């Protein structure tokens, strides 16, 4: 366990934030923060796949769905199975990790655009499957109600506060694990694969298992998020996990700074804040002034504007990692770099891509 | 005694192109040996065959008497073959130190769970690997560059960093693909000295090089390749005076010219 020199700063938020429900007794605010927390977990998970290992995943919502449905099926009247919430956090993250490996394995030989397209396909297939397995999932109606978690015999009930505290704890865990990963043998291997896969293999890095580890770990974070999110809502339905969720989480990384844990958190919270607070509140304000405006309809337009602006003015994200910043800065100075990095030979058959020869 | 590396009748074709043909040679442990030949002779392809980037179309490659044909590149690296690349392939946006630490991957034990939880064993290993990496940077004359991005090093330093990174895996056999390319005379003589020190530390060195001065100076045996075939082999002095070698380099004299 280590945060290095950042440690005091890293711990501080997790000491202060649990007190928020004492100061702000508006349940809808806490509810909003809890949802935002679920998306921070998702963003931290996707960051492992895309930010650390450099594997563009456009179907990440699939694992969120798998985590949520795991809870719905194993902790509700649906099959009469009632595994406790706390156990399900572990079980669902393992289930999601297994699916991370199953869905990751066929994509291992693919890169860039092709990888993105296949993961996009998986992102579509998974919610479709939950939609169509009507006898197990109730199809479009979803599964509800789900078991309410309890701690020391006290049920969580309808207040958002206990979920909020759980979400904070999960985020703290996720931050700790992601930070650890980053400065470890595996984290370096991912970085090396992102930089030069062929050279990475020559270092003895088994790129297959390293990539599968990224898919599995990334997916397991969204298993956690799925369980907590589903339990709070006491409902899962296939429409919660559409393509736009995958895009939203990816946008959080782009906005915040891919590869940087704190950047990802800031990016994630910013979009959640716009989405879950700013737009609804503006709409309420407009309605109270008898203006017939619904700002929430402009959500995706706003994301679009933000992302385009980011690409133009700060493509490395709000709080980028050192690497990303250097990559973007230098790529700007040296347009030949990108072309040069495509490698020597465009390969036909053969195990390697580019030969270094 | 079994040689460290043995190629037996190795052939590699790319479509219709025969890049390496009927190539056999052996490398004894503890030697510095070189492979030379004109551009496109197939030298780098030989390295790519040894490190498992390509599988031979036919023939056998043995390390310590055991075949490594068909093994994946990472497995071959784990068995003790490290290399540098003709076109430098450092991890550009990682520090020099991280590059070398990455080179140690195959000698590290930290599991997925160690990496996740930073167990005491993991932390101890990281510390040792970092120290070892610093030693290697010093060994290669790069101690002051430790924290710079690989990309920001000078060309000569990048070539040395590739060597430091390769040495991090404690290889039995080090393959150097044109290590002196782009170096000035000063850097070249430092390189010769470095290659000797590497051999003295117990690593067998196999290098490809166009700089004849360097090759003749440092290597104990030389294999000459032309059009994918071995045309000569032996001591530097003998190879230098071999007619076929001179022909391959200078072109065939036209009869009745
Ligand atoms: N992946 C590949 N696909 C197709 N042809 C290849 C491939 N790799 C090498 N070749 C061809 O094989 C031949 C030998 O190439 P190789 O790179 O081994 O030569 P070399 O001796 O290293 O030359 P140089 O001194 O220029 O580095 C060349 O004709 C090259 O074009
Ligand atoms: Mg070559």
XYZ file of C-alpha atoms and ligand atoms in Angstrom:
646
model
C 0.000 0.000 0.000
C 1.628 3.169 -1.066
C 0.878 6.555 -2.473
C 4.445 7.793 -2.296
C 4.705 11.524 -1.752
C 1.127 12.049 -2.894
C -0.155 10.059 0.029
C -1.402 12.853 2.320
C -3.215 14.519 -0.575
C -4.644 11.242 -1.717
C -6.033 10.362 1.683
C -7.491 13.768 2.491
C -10.570 13.608 0.243
C -11.492 10.240 1.680
C -11.415 11.718 5.193
C -13.506 14.756 4.329
C -15.996 13.444 1.785
C -17.688 10.910 4.113
C -18.840 13.892 6.190
C -20.746 15.505 3.327
C -24.127 13.912 4.208
C -23.855 15.512 7.660
C -23.527 18.953 6.104
C -25.905 18.573 3.192
C -29.126 16.898 4.254
C -30.716 17.133 0.836
C -31.181 13.502 -0.156
C -31.265 14.307 -3.858
C -27.815 15.857 -3.647
C -26.396 12.775 -1.963
C -28.187 10.637 -4.511
C -26.553 12.599 -7.299
C -23.117 12.262 -5.696
C -23.629 8.513 -5.361
C -24.446 8.160 -9.040
C -21.442 10.289 -9.874
C -19.408 7.913 -7.713
C -20.566 4.922 -9.732
C -19.317 6.630 -12.862
C -16.005 7.449 -11.217
C -15.600 3.734 -10.542
C -16.436 2.976 -14.163
C -13.988 5.589 -15.380
C -11.221 4.224 -13.137
C -11.862 0.754 -14.545
C -11.910 1.844 -18.161
C -8.749 3.831 -17.476
C -6.923 0.573 -16.793
C -7.893 -0.778 -20.201
C -7.563 2.366 -22.301
C -5.289 4.606 -20.259
C -2.798 2.095 -18.906
C -2.783 -0.665 -21.510
C -3.780 1.449 -24.513
C -6.601 -0.848 -25.640
C -9.471 1.207 -27.024
C -12.666 -0.296 -25.616
C -15.943 1.145 -26.932
C -18.178 -1.402 -25.236
C -17.250 -0.958 -21.623
C -20.891 -0.546 -20.525
C -21.247 -4.286 -21.141
C -19.343 -5.004 -17.925
C -21.415 -2.480 -16.011
C -24.440 -4.412 -17.258
C -22.916 -7.728 -16.253
C -22.171 -6.439 -12.751
C -25.658 -5.014 -12.347
C -27.443 -8.083 -13.687
C -25.305 -10.338 -11.501
C -26.706 -8.553 -8.489
C -30.225 -8.515 -9.904
C -30.234 -12.260 -10.540
C -28.429 -13.347 -7.397
C -29.945 -10.949 -4.880
C -33.669 -10.658 -5.565
C -36.909 -12.636 -5.822
C -36.103 -13.336 -9.485
C -34.705 -16.800 -8.706
C -35.207 -16.611 -4.970
C -31.435 -16.360 -4.492
C -30.369 -13.831 -1.902
C -26.614 -13.509 -1.736
C -25.670 -10.629 0.571
C -24.666 -7.348 -1.032
C -21.155 -7.461 0.443
C -20.493 -10.910 -0.939
C -21.970 -9.860 -4.274
C -19.450 -7.032 -4.585
C -16.782 -9.691 -4.724
C -18.771 -12.215 -6.762
C -19.857 -9.683 -9.382
C -16.374 -8.290 -9.839
C -15.121 -11.835 -10.420
C -17.946 -12.531 -12.886
C -17.234 -9.275 -14.703
C -13.509 -10.100 -14.771
C -14.252 -13.495 -16.320
C -16.346 -11.836 -18.998
C -13.556 -9.314 -19.434
C -11.282 -12.213 -20.324
C -13.877 -13.945 -22.518
C -14.605 -10.792 -24.465
C -10.994 -9.660 -24.463
C -9.497 -12.889 -25.773
C -10.871 -12.692 -29.329
C -9.688 -9.099 -29.660
C -6.062 -9.713 -28.704
C -4.749 -9.818 -32.227
C -6.569 -6.668 -33.163
C -5.366 -3.155 -32.725
C -6.641 0.358 -32.969
C -9.704 0.720 -35.133
C -10.437 -2.993 -35.367
C -10.288 -3.457 -31.621
C -12.630 -0.496 -31.160
C -15.175 -1.945 -33.581
C -15.210 -5.402 -32.028
C -15.574 -4.031 -28.494
C -18.342 -1.810 -29.776
C -20.038 -4.970 -30.997
C -19.740 -6.596 -27.579
C -21.138 -3.464 -26.004
C -24.231 -3.926 -28.156
C -24.541 -7.691 -27.793
C -24.531 -7.819 -23.997
C -27.548 -5.542 -23.300
C -29.335 -7.145 -26.266
C -28.785 -10.530 -24.673
C -30.222 -9.346 -21.375
C -33.142 -7.884 -23.302
C -33.872 -11.092 -25.164
C -33.365 -13.665 -22.403
C -36.839 -12.724 -21.261
C -37.467 -15.781 -19.105
C -34.441 -14.947 -16.944
C -34.331 -11.167 -17.110
C -37.927 -10.093 -17.750
C -36.693 -8.508 -20.974
C -37.413 -4.806 -21.301
C -39.144 -4.627 -17.912
C -35.941 -5.472 -16.139
C -35.643 -6.940 -12.668
C -37.010 -5.165 -9.608
C -37.018 -4.882 -6.660
C -33.551 -6.000 -5.622
C -32.421 -6.873 -2.114
C -31.555 -3.876 -0.017
C -28.075 -4.204 1.471
C -27.754 -4.260 5.217
C -24.938 -3.683 7.644
C -24.993 -5.084 11.202
C -28.668 -5.858 10.778
C -29.615 -2.366 9.596
C -31.109 -2.270 6.137
C -29.942 0.545 3.852
C -33.547 1.469 3.110
C -34.368 4.402 0.866
C -31.844 6.970 2.001
C -28.969 7.607 -0.401
C -26.465 8.192 2.395
C -25.378 4.602 3.105
C -24.894 3.998 -0.638
C -22.906 7.184 -0.795
C -20.564 5.968 1.937
C -20.200 2.562 0.278
C -19.448 4.225 -3.042
C -16.729 6.340 -1.434
C -15.159 3.257 0.096
C -15.221 1.484 -3.273
C -13.637 4.482 -4.978
C -10.930 4.618 -2.310
C -10.246 0.940 -2.938
C -10.223 1.454 -6.701
C -7.834 4.406 -6.428
C -5.512 2.418 -4.206
C -5.485 -0.595 -6.520
C -5.078 1.489 -9.669
C -2.234 3.484 -8.112
C -0.533 0.285 -7.060
C -0.919 -1.211 -10.508
C 0.569 1.817 -12.155
C 3.871 1.495 -10.331
C 4.303 -2.237 -10.606
C 5.694 -4.864 -12.893
C 2.319 -5.208 -14.599
C 1.814 -1.446 -14.907
C 5.194 -1.052 -16.597
C 4.390 -3.936 -18.908
C 1.171 -2.207 -19.991
C 3.016 1.031 -20.579
C 5.622 -0.798 -22.643
C 2.936 -2.523 -24.722
C 1.305 0.831 -25.370
C 4.612 2.309 -26.484
C 5.966 -0.554 -28.592
C 4.382 -3.963 -28.503
C 7.136 -5.777 -30.374
C 9.860 -4.346 -28.160
C 7.727 -5.238 -25.127
C 7.701 -8.887 -26.204
C 11.474 -8.803 -26.432
C 11.560 -7.785 -22.772
C 9.904 -11.094 -21.924
C 6.466 -9.543 -21.531
C 3.705 -11.961 -22.393
C 1.503 -9.454 -24.155
C -1.431 -11.847 -24.260
C -1.707 -12.293 -20.508
C -0.876 -8.644 -19.831
C -3.736 -7.503 -22.059
C -6.135 -10.039 -20.604
C -5.178 -8.828 -17.128
C -6.086 -5.298 -18.221
C -9.466 -6.421 -19.561
C -10.170 -8.483 -16.447
C -9.165 -5.815 -13.927
C -10.931 -3.062 -15.845
C -14.091 -5.133 -16.004
C -13.946 -6.019 -12.312
C -14.144 -2.328 -11.350
C -17.355 -1.980 -13.309
C -18.631 -5.148 -11.624
C -18.315 -3.268 -8.335
C -19.966 -0.195 -9.811
C -22.775 -2.313 -11.246
C -23.631 -3.968 -7.932
C -23.671 -0.713 -5.967
C -25.611 1.103 -8.660
C -28.201 -1.626 -9.096
C -28.692 -2.034 -5.346
C -29.286 1.671 -4.889
C -31.752 1.855 -7.751
C -33.289 -1.509 -6.778
C -33.785 -2.052 -10.486
C -31.908 -3.155 -13.568
C -33.138 -2.908 -17.131
C -31.310 -3.242 -20.443
C -31.750 0.400 -21.403
C -29.392 1.513 -18.631
C -26.407 0.103 -20.493
C -26.669 1.455 -24.006
C -23.806 2.579 -26.196
C -24.062 6.133 -24.886
C -22.911 4.913 -21.447
C -19.705 3.536 -22.972
C -19.186 6.801 -24.822
C -19.910 8.825 -21.708
C -17.298 6.959 -19.661
C -14.743 7.235 -22.438
C -15.458 10.975 -22.696
C -14.725 11.235 -18.976
C -11.249 9.847 -19.600
C -10.619 12.109 -22.550
C -11.795 15.158 -20.627
C -9.895 14.387 -17.444
C -6.687 12.997 -18.883
C -6.315 9.395 -19.867
C -3.900 7.383 -17.785
C -3.959 9.769 -14.828
C -6.072 8.533 -11.926
C -6.844 11.981 -10.506
C -7.466 13.405 -13.942
C -9.931 10.625 -14.652
C -11.775 11.336 -11.411
C -12.003 15.040 -12.176
C -13.153 14.393 -15.747
C -15.707 11.901 -14.586
C -17.129 14.151 -11.914
C -17.254 17.124 -14.263
C -19.399 15.309 -16.814
C -21.592 13.821 -14.092
C -22.021 17.259 -12.604
C -23.127 18.698 -15.926
C -25.330 15.728 -16.618
C -26.898 15.093 -13.246
C -26.906 18.509 -11.665
C -26.242 21.501 -13.864
C -28.629 20.622 -16.681
C -31.554 19.465 -14.503
C -31.137 22.467 -12.206
C -31.029 24.865 -15.150
C -34.146 23.228 -16.494
C -35.878 23.654 -13.153
C -34.827 27.265 -13.076
C -36.150 27.817 -16.583
C -39.444 26.170 -15.674
C -39.776 28.305 -12.581
C -39.421 31.338 -14.842
C -42.129 29.837 -17.064
C -39.681 29.196 -19.885
C -40.406 26.001 -21.749
C -36.788 24.860 -22.006
C -35.409 21.418 -21.230
C -31.649 21.704 -21.062
C -31.207 17.978 -20.469
C -32.087 17.451 -24.126
C -28.911 19.264 -25.090
C -26.727 16.963 -23.042
C -24.967 15.221 -25.881
C -24.567 18.378 -27.850
C -22.825 19.865 -24.842
C -20.533 16.833 -24.489
C -19.724 17.159 -28.157
C -18.803 20.814 -27.786
C -16.672 20.083 -24.720
C -14.831 17.242 -26.413
C -14.162 19.189 -29.589
C -12.913 22.111 -27.525
C -10.669 19.743 -25.570
C -9.228 18.275 -28.752
C -8.463 21.757 -30.026
C -7.056 23.362 -26.910
C -5.991 20.657 -24.504
C -5.985 17.245 -26.172
C -4.065 15.663 -23.293
C -6.996 16.287 -20.907
C -7.486 18.547 -17.892
C -4.979 16.743 -15.643
C -2.886 14.517 -17.899
C -0.253 12.031 -16.873
C 3.336 13.133 -17.453
C 3.641 10.747 -20.377
C 0.510 11.862 -22.162
C 1.470 15.475 -21.828
C 4.870 14.796 -23.345
C 3.339 12.661 -26.079
C 0.900 15.359 -27.095
C 3.389 18.205 -26.787
C 6.030 16.444 -28.836
C 3.619 15.118 -31.400
C 2.685 18.727 -31.966
C 6.295 19.708 -32.499
C 7.051 16.726 -34.652
C 4.287 15.698 -37.042
C 6.548 13.074 -38.608
C 6.539 11.169 -35.325
C 3.125 9.621 -35.787
C 3.953 8.389 -39.270
C 7.339 7.092 -38.233
C 5.852 5.133 -35.364
C 3.800 3.057 -37.734
C 6.905 0.935 -38.008
C 8.957 -0.519 -40.759
C 7.071 -3.118 -42.664
C 3.367 -3.451 -43.048
C 3.285 -7.104 -42.315
C 1.646 -9.928 -44.094
C 1.427 -13.163 -42.150
C 3.802 -13.646 -39.247
C 3.574 -13.254 -35.510
C 5.071 -9.777 -35.240
C 3.986 -6.385 -36.429
C 6.947 -4.432 -37.706
C 10.277 -6.093 -37.390
C 12.731 -3.590 -36.122
C 14.967 -5.130 -38.700
C 30.669 -29.046 -25.485
C 27.352 -27.881 -26.920
C 27.564 -24.409 -28.390
C 25.434 -21.658 -26.834
C 23.563 -21.071 -30.060
C 23.320 -23.331 -33.063
C 21.535 -22.647 -36.342
C 21.110 -25.680 -38.575
C 20.141 -25.277 -42.196
C 17.836 -22.354 -41.470
C 15.728 -20.985 -44.278
C 13.267 -18.113 -44.278
C 11.187 -16.931 -47.176
C 8.829 -13.968 -47.450
C 6.450 -14.921 -50.234
C 8.807 -15.497 -53.158
C 11.746 -13.744 -51.544
C 14.368 -15.975 -49.938
C 15.695 -13.826 -47.106
C 17.802 -16.542 -45.428
C 18.888 -19.776 -47.043
C 20.644 -22.930 -45.795
C 22.251 -21.031 -42.969
C 24.209 -22.979 -40.368
C 26.581 -21.678 -37.742
C 27.425 -21.986 -34.084
C 28.303 -19.517 -31.374
C 30.429 -20.610 -28.428
C 29.629 -19.228 -25.018
C 31.840 -16.322 -23.960
C 32.689 -15.102 -27.440
C 32.179 -11.865 -29.304
C 31.109 -12.761 -32.810
C 29.886 -10.650 -35.692
C 27.737 -11.053 -38.753
C 28.400 -8.810 -41.702
C 27.071 -8.536 -45.216
C 25.736 -6.025 -47.731
C 22.374 -4.283 -47.271
C 19.483 -6.681 -47.569
C 21.700 -9.718 -47.014
C 19.307 -11.042 -44.385
C 21.222 -10.197 -41.206
C 18.378 -8.605 -39.277
C 16.129 -11.416 -40.425
C 18.507 -13.845 -38.705
C 18.062 -11.893 -35.460
C 14.304 -11.907 -35.935
C 14.438 -15.677 -36.406
C 16.515 -16.172 -33.274
C 14.187 -14.020 -31.157
C 11.040 -15.671 -32.491
C 9.668 -12.668 -34.368
C 9.602 -15.046 -37.331
C 9.581 -18.804 -37.363
C 12.037 -20.389 -39.811
C 10.447 -21.783 -42.959
C 12.692 -24.779 -42.288
C 15.735 -25.629 -40.216
C 16.479 -25.604 -36.508
C 17.648 -23.090 -33.915
C 18.964 -24.400 -30.591
C 19.941 -22.567 -27.448
C 22.143 -24.623 -25.128
C 21.257 -27.704 -27.145
C 17.497 -27.203 -26.824
C 15.325 -26.052 -29.674
C 13.767 -22.593 -29.456
C 11.962 -22.876 -32.785
C 8.273 -22.159 -32.449
C 8.619 -20.482 -29.060
C 7.064 -17.059 -28.603
C 9.328 -14.025 -28.448
C 8.669 -13.428 -24.756
C 9.514 -17.036 -23.921
C 12.778 -16.834 -25.845
C 13.626 -13.625 -23.999
C 12.977 -15.495 -20.768
C 15.438 -18.197 -21.810
C 18.213 -15.647 -21.957
C 18.370 -13.997 -25.368
C 18.180 -10.207 -25.383
C 18.582 -7.827 -28.278
C 18.762 -4.273 -29.536
C 17.139 -3.027 -32.714
C 18.573 -1.587 -35.884
C 15.891 1.102 -35.801
C 15.956 2.064 -32.149
C 12.828 0.793 -30.423
C 12.978 2.247 -26.948
C 9.852 2.998 -24.945
C 9.998 6.604 -26.026
C 7.888 8.201 -23.331
C 9.216 6.215 -20.429
C 12.241 7.350 -18.461
C 15.599 5.734 -19.139
C 15.338 4.087 -15.729
C 11.853 2.705 -16.469
C 13.102 1.389 -19.796
C 15.794 -0.600 -18.033
C 13.406 -1.750 -15.306
C 11.044 -2.982 -18.010
C 13.941 -4.905 -19.478
C 14.071 -6.868 -16.261
C 10.467 -8.073 -16.632
C 11.318 -11.697 -17.317
C 13.510 -11.934 -14.206
C 10.828 -10.493 -11.915
C 8.418 -12.599 -9.916
C 5.665 -10.142 -8.870
C 2.289 -11.703 -9.653
C -0.938 -9.927 -10.526
C -1.851 -9.861 -6.846
C 1.549 -8.565 -5.798
C 1.137 -5.786 -8.335
C -2.374 -4.966 -7.109
C -1.600 -5.042 -3.406
C 2.059 -3.971 -3.301
C 2.932 -6.800 -0.977
C 6.207 -6.571 0.952
C 7.742 -9.047 -1.499
C 6.694 -6.827 -4.393
C 8.129 -3.708 -2.785
C 11.387 -5.432 -2.026
C 11.669 -6.643 -5.582
C 10.879 -3.207 -7.039
C 13.601 -1.693 -4.896
C 16.193 -4.249 -5.940
C 15.245 -3.923 -9.591
C 15.484 -0.145 -9.424
C 18.936 -0.368 -7.882
C 20.043 -2.910 -10.448
C 18.709 -0.699 -13.230
C 20.717 2.237 -11.901
C 23.819 0.062 -11.837
C 23.252 -0.892 -15.453
C 22.758 2.724 -16.474
C 26.066 3.501 -14.789
C 27.661 0.509 -16.523
C 26.566 1.950 -19.852
C 27.543 5.521 -18.948
C 24.001 6.828 -18.629
C 23.640 7.531 -14.924
C 22.866 11.185 -15.509
C 20.134 10.363 -18.022
C 18.175 8.106 -15.632
C 15.134 10.347 -15.334
C 14.984 11.627 -18.906
C 12.484 10.276 -21.367
C 14.210 7.831 -23.693
C 13.049 9.967 -26.573
C 14.986 12.984 -25.347
C 18.362 11.249 -25.222
C 20.959 11.807 -27.915
C 21.198 9.171 -30.610
C 24.333 7.614 -29.171
C 22.803 7.515 -25.721
C 19.656 5.896 -27.072
C 21.758 3.102 -28.560
C 23.459 2.607 -25.203
C 20.136 2.663 -23.401
C 18.918 -0.145 -25.642
C 21.961 -2.122 -24.545
C 21.331 -1.349 -20.857
C 17.698 -2.406 -21.262
C 18.735 -5.639 -22.933
C 21.299 -6.407 -20.235
C 18.666 -5.982 -17.531
C 17.322 -9.443 -18.269
C 20.746 -10.934 -17.511
C 20.902 -12.624 -20.887
C 23.253 -15.416 -21.884
C 23.309 -14.075 -25.389
C 23.109 -10.425 -26.417
C 22.203 -9.601 -30.004
C 23.253 -6.137 -31.169
C 21.826 -4.980 -34.497
C 24.123 -2.261 -35.853
C 24.923 -0.778 -32.442
C 27.323 1.812 -33.881
C 24.982 3.174 -36.541
C 24.842 6.946 -36.307
C 27.625 7.178 -33.734
C 30.617 9.478 -33.992
C 34.165 8.041 -33.758
C 34.434 8.904 -30.082
C 31.162 7.109 -29.293
C 32.275 4.172 -31.387
C 35.450 3.638 -29.430
C 33.449 3.874 -26.192
C 31.109 1.272 -27.647
C 33.965 -1.111 -28.399
C 35.071 -0.798 -24.823
C 31.504 -1.352 -23.575
C 31.068 -4.471 -25.712
C 34.278 -5.910 -24.261
C 33.131 -5.169 -20.723
C 29.813 -6.872 -21.445
C 31.611 -9.987 -22.653
C 33.915 -9.896 -19.635
C 30.840 -9.895 -17.406
C 29.968 -13.289 -18.882
C 27.543 -12.389 -21.661
C 28.086 -13.774 -25.142
C 27.798 -11.014 -27.753
C 26.574 -11.480 -31.310
C 26.560 -8.303 -33.359
C 25.630 -7.089 -36.789
C 27.673 -4.138 -37.929
C 28.592 -2.288 -41.076
C 31.525 -0.430 -39.540
C 34.458 -2.624 -40.580
C 36.885 -0.953 -38.236
C 34.665 -1.802 -35.278
C 33.933 -5.328 -36.478
C 37.570 -6.207 -37.124
C 38.553 -4.664 -33.837
C 36.091 -6.272 -31.501
C 35.004 -9.617 -32.903
C 36.723 -12.954 -32.544
C 34.849 -14.664 -35.336
C 32.887 -13.297 -38.250
C 30.129 -14.790 -40.373
C 29.493 -13.192 -43.739
C 26.063 -13.247 -45.310
C 25.138 -12.385 -48.876
C 21.712 -12.858 -50.431
C 20.687 -14.833 -47.378
C 23.548 -17.330 -47.638
C 26.705 -17.731 -45.659
C 29.623 -17.026 -47.962
C 32.449 -16.985 -45.445
C 33.190 -17.579 -41.832
C 36.254 -17.402 -39.640
C 38.767 -15.152 -37.986
C 38.595 -11.438 -38.880
C 41.905 -11.566 -40.733
C 40.832 -14.494 -42.911
C 37.432 -13.029 -43.661
C 38.904 -9.697 -44.615
C 41.023 -11.325 -47.297
C 38.404 -13.773 -48.525
C 37.775 -13.309 -52.235
C 34.053 -13.978 -52.108
C 33.670 -11.423 -49.346
C 35.519 -8.771 -51.293
C 33.391 -9.638 -54.291
C 30.162 -9.383 -52.332
C 31.109 -5.966 -51.025
C 32.721 -4.499 -54.116
C 30.637 -6.219 -56.757
C 31.766 -8.860 -59.203
C 34.431 -7.772 -61.621
C 33.127 -7.925 -65.145
C 35.247 -10.380 -67.131
C 37.416 -8.892 -69.869
C 36.378 -5.576 -68.361
N 8.762 -8.693 -42.857
C 9.285 -8.746 -44.080
N 8.493 -8.887 -45.136
C 8.999 -8.923 -46.377
N 10.306 -8.856 -46.654
C 11.159 -8.725 -45.633
C 10.704 -8.669 -44.289
N 11.785 -8.528 -43.482
C 12.850 -8.518 -44.278
N 12.490 -8.629 -45.576
C 13.398 -8.667 -46.735
O 14.380 -9.639 -46.484
C 15.630 -9.211 -46.988
C 16.634 -9.211 -45.880
O 16.322 -8.148 -45.004
P 17.161 -7.842 -43.693
O 16.481 -6.708 -43.002
O 17.347 -9.082 -42.955
O 18.541 -7.350 -44.294
P 19.832 -6.813 -43.541
O 20.941 -7.717 -43.896
O 19.535 -6.594 -42.121
O 20.032 -5.424 -44.284
P 20.550 -4.035 -43.683
O 22.030 -4.105 -43.644
O 20.077 -3.043 -44.674
O 19.941 -3.891 -42.363
C 15.398 -7.847 -47.597
O 15.209 -8.018 -48.979
C 14.140 -7.379 -46.946
O 13.417 -6.509 -47.793
Mg 19.401 -5.066 -40.864
